[in-house]
CSV table of C-alpha atoms in Angstrom, one decimal:
chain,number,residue,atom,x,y,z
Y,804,UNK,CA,0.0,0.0,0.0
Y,805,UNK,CA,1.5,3.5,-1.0
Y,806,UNK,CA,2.0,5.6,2.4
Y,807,UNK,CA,3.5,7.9,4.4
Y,808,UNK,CA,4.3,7.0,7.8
Y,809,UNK,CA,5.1,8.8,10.6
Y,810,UNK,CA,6.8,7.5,14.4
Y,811,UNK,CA,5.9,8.2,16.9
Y,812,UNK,CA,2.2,8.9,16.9
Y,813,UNK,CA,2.3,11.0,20.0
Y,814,UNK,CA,5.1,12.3,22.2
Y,815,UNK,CA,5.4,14.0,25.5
Y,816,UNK,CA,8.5,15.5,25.9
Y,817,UNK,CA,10.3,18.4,28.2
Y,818,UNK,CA,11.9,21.9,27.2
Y,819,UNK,CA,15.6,21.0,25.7
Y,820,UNK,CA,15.7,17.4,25.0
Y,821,UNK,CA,16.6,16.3,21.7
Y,822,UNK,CA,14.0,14.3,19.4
Y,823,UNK,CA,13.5,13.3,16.4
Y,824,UNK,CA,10.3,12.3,14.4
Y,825,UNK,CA,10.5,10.2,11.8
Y,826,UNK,CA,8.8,10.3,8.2
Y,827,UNK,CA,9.0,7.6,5.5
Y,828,UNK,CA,7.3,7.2,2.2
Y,829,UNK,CA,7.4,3.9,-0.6
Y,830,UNK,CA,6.2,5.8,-3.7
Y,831,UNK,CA,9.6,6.8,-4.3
Y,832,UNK,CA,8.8,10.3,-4.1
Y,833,UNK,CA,11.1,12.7,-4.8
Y,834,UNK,CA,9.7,15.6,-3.1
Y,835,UNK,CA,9.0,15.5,1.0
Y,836,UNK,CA,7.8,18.1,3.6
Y,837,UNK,CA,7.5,18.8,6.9
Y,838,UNK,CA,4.5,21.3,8.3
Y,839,UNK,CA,3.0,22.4,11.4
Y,840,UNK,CA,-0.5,22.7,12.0
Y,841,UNK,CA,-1.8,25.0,15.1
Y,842,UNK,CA,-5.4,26.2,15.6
Y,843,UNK,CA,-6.5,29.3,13.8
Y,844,UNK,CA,-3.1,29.2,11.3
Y,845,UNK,CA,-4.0,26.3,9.6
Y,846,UNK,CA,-0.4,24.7,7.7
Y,847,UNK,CA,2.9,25.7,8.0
Y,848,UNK,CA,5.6,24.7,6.2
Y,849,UNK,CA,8.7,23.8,8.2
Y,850,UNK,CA,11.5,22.4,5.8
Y,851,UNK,CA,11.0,21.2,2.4
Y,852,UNK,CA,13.2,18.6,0.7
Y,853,UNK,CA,13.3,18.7,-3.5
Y,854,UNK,CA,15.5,15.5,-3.6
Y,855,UNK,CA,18.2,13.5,-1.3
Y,856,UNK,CA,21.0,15.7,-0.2
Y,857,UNK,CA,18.7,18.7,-1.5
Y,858,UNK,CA,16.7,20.6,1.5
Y,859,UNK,CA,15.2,24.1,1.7
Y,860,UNK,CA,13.4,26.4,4.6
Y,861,UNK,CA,10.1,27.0,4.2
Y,862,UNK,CA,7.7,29.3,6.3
Y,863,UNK,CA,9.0,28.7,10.5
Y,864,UNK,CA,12.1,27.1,10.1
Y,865,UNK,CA,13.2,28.0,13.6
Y,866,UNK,CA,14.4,25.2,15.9
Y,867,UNK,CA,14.0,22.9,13.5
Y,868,UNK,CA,16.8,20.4,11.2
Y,869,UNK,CA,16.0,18.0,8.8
Y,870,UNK,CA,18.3,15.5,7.0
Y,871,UNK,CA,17.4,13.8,3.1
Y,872,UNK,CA,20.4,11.3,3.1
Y,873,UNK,CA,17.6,8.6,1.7
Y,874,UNK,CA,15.0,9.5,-0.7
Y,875,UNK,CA,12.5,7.5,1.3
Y,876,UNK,CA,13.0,9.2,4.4
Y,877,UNK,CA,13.0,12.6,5.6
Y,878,UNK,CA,13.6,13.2,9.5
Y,879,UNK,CA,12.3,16.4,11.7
Y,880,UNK,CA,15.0,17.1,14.4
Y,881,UNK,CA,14.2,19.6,17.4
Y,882,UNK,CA,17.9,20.0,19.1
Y,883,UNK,CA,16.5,21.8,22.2
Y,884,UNK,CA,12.3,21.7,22.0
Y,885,UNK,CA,10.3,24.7,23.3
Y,886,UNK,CA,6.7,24.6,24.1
Y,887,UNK,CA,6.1,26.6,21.0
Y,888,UNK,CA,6.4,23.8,19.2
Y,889,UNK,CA,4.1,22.2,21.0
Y,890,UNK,CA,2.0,20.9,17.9
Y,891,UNK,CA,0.8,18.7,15.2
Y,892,UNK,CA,3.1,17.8,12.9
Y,893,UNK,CA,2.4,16.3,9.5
Y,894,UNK,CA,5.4,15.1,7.0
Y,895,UNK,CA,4.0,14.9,3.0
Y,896,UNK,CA,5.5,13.4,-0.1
Y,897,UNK,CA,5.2,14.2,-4.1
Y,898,UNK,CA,6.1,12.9,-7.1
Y,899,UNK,CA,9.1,14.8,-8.7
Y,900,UNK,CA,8.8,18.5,-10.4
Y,901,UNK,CA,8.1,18.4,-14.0
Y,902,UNK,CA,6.2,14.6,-14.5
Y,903,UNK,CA,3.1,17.2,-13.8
Y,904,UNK,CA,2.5,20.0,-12.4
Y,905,UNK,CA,-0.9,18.7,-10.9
Y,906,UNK,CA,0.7,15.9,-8.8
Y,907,UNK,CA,-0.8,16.4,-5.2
Y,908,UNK,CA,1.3,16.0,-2.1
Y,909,UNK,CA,0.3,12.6,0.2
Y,910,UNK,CA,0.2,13.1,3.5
Y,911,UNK,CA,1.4,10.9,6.8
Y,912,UNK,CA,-1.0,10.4,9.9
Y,913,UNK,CA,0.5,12.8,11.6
Y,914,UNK,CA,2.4,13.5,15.2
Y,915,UNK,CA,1.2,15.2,18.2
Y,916,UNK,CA,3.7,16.9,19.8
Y,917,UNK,CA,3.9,18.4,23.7
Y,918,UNK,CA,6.9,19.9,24.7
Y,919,UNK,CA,6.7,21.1,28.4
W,1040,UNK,CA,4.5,35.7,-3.4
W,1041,UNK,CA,1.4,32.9,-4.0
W,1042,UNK,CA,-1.6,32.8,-0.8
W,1043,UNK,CA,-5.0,31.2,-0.6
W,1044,UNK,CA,-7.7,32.8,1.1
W,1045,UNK,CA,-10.4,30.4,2.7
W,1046,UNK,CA,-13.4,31.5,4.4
W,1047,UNK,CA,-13.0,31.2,8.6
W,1048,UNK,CA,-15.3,28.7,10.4
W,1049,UNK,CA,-16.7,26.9,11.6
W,1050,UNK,CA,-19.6,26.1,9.6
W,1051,UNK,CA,-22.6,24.4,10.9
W,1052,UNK,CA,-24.8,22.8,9.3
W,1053,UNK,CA,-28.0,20.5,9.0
W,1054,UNK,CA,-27.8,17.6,7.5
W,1055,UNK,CA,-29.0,17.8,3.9
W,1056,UNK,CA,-28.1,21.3,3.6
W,1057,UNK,CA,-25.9,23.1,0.6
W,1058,UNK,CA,-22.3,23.5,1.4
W,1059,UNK,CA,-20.3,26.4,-0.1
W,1060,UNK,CA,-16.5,27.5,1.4
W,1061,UNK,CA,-15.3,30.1,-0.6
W,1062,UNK,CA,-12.0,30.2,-1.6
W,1063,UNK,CA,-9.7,32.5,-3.3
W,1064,UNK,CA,-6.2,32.6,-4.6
W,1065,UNK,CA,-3.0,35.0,-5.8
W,1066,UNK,CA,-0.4,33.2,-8.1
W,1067,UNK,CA,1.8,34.1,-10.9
W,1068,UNK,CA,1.3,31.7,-14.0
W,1069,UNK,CA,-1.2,28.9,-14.2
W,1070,UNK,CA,-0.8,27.0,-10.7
W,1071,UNK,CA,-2.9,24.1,-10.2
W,1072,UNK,CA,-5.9,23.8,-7.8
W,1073,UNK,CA,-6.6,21.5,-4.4
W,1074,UNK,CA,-9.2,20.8,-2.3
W,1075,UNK,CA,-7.7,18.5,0.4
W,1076,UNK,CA,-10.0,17.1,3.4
W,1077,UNK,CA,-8.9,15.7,6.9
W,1078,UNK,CA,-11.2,13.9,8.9
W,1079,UNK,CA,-10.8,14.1,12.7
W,1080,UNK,CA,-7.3,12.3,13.8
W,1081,UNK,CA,-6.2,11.9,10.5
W,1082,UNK,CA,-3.6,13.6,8.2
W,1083,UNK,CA,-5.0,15.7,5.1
W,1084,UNK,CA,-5.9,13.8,1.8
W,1085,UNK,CA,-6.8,15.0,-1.4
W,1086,UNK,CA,-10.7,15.5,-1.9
W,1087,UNK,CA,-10.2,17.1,-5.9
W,1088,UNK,CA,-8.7,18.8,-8.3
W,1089,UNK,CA,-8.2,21.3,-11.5
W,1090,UNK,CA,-5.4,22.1,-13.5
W,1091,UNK,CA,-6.4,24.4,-15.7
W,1092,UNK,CA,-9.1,27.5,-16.0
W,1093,UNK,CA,-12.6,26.2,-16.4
W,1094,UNK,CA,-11.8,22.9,-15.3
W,1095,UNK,CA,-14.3,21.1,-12.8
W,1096,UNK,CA,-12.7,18.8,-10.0
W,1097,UNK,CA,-15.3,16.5,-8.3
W,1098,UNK,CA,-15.4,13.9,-5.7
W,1099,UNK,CA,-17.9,12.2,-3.4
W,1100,UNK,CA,-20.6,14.3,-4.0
W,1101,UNK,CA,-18.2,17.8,-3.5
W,1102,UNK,CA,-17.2,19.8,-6.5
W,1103,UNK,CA,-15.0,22.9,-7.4
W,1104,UNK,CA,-14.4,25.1,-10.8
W,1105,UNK,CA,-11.5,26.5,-11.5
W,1106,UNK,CA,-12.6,30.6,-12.1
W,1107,UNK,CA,-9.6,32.2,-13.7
W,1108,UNK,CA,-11.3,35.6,-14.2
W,1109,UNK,CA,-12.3,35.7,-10.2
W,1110,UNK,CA,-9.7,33.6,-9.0
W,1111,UNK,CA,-11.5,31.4,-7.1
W,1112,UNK,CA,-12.4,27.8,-6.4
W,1113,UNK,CA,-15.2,27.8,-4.2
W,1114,UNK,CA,-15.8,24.2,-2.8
W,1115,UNK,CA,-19.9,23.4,-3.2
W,1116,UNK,CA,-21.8,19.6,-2.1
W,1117,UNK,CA,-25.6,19.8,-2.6
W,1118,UNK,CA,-26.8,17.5,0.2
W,1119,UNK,CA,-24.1,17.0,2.8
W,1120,UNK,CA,-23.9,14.1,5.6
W,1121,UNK,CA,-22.8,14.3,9.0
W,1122,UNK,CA,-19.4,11.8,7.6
W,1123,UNK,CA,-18.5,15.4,6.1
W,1124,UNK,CA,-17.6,16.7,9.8
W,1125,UNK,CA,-14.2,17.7,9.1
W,1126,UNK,CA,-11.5,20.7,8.4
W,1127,UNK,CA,-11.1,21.2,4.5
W,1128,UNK,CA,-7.8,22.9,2.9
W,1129,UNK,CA,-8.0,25.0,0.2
W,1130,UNK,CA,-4.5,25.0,-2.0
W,1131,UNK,CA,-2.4,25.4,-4.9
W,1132,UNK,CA,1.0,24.5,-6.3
W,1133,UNK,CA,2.4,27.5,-8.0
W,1134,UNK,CA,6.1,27.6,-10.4
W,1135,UNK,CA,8.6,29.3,-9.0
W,1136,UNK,CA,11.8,29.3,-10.0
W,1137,UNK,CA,11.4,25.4,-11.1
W,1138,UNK,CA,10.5,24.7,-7.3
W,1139,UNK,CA,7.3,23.0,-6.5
W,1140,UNK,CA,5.7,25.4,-4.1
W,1141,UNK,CA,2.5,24.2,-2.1
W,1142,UNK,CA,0.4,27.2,-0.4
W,1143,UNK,CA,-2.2,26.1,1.4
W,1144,UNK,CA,-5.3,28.6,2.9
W,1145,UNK,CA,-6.1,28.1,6.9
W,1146,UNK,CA,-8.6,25.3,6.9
W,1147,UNK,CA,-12.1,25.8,7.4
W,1148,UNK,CA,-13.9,23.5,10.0
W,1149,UNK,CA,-17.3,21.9,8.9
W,1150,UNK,CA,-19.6,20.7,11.3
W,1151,UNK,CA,-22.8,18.5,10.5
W,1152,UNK,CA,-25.7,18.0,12.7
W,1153,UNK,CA,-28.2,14.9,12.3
């Protein structure tokens, strides 16, 4: 079945301990992304990734690292988490620029995030 | 740079009403068109979409017309169902550059009563 998945699920967590979350897709996407979502400003885009070894900041890339040494994985570091980013984050994969410009992105499940 | 522009919610409605969440854009070129949907504890998926003006997405009873002259690709169902509880994402991917550049509006929450 063509995915994205995302570990963990859920995670409680305290101000300045180092996590990651993990994002993995099978449809040998080219394109992955992480994003925030928070009530009343909808999605944000973290960090964007066009291809391995290829990433890019997007909207609130503050606090955040991500790594593309695989082009099936695409992992959201927090060296030192805040409680700002206490959140929901979603990762999302897409086929490669150019095949068509219509391709829509496919989304994980998504990872709830409490930093205290 | 590109936005969307979705109408705030929530909306409430009965079931069997008419749905309608407005939705406007700003792009340069021709981007393409998205209405994505995510149920409650699940990620976003997509519900339709239109690549070109004129152009009618449609999906489980929803629909969506891409208006080049207005900008705009309003979201419309003619009967909905309380199984249509859930926050819908207008977007669009612009070209920029040769990037692939996803804007997405703010989500507008739909509520359906029995």
């Amino acid at each position: 079945e063509a995915q994205v998945t995302q570990n963990p699920r859920y995670l409680i967590t305290v101000t300045g301990k180092k996590l990651t979350v993990t994002c993995s897709q099978n449809m040998n996407h080219e394109y992955m992304s992480w994003y925030r979502q928070d009530p009343g400003l909808g999605l944000r885009q973290i960090y964007y990734s066009m291809n391995v070894e290829v990433t890019d900041k997007g909207d609130v890339p503050e606090g955040y690292k991500v790594s593309r040494k695989e082009k099936r994985n695409f992992p959201l570091i927090l060296e030192s988490p805040s409680p700002n980013q206490t959140s929901l984050y979603f990762c999302a994969s897409a086929p490669p620029v150019g095949r068509s410009h219509s391709d829509e992105q496919f989304f994980g499940p998504g990872t709830r995030l409490t930093v205290l | 740079g590109d936005s969307v522009t979705q109408m705030e919610g929530p909306v409430t409605l009965s079931e069997e009403a008419c749905l309608t969440i407005n939705c406007t854009y700003t792009a340069t070129g021709y981007p393409s068109l998205f209405w994505y949907v995510q149920y409650p504890g699940e990620g976003l998926q997509l519900l339709l979409k239109a690549t070109k003006a004129d152009d009618k997405g449609s999906n489980k009873g929803f629909e969506a017309t891409y208006r080049k002259e207005t900008t705009s690709f309003h979201l419309e169902k003619g009967s909905v169902q309380v199984s249509d509880s859930a926050v819908y994402f207008c977007a669009l991917r612009g070209v920029s550059g040769g990037s692939y550049i996803p804007t997405f509006g703010r989500g507008t929450s739909l509520i359906v009563h029995p």
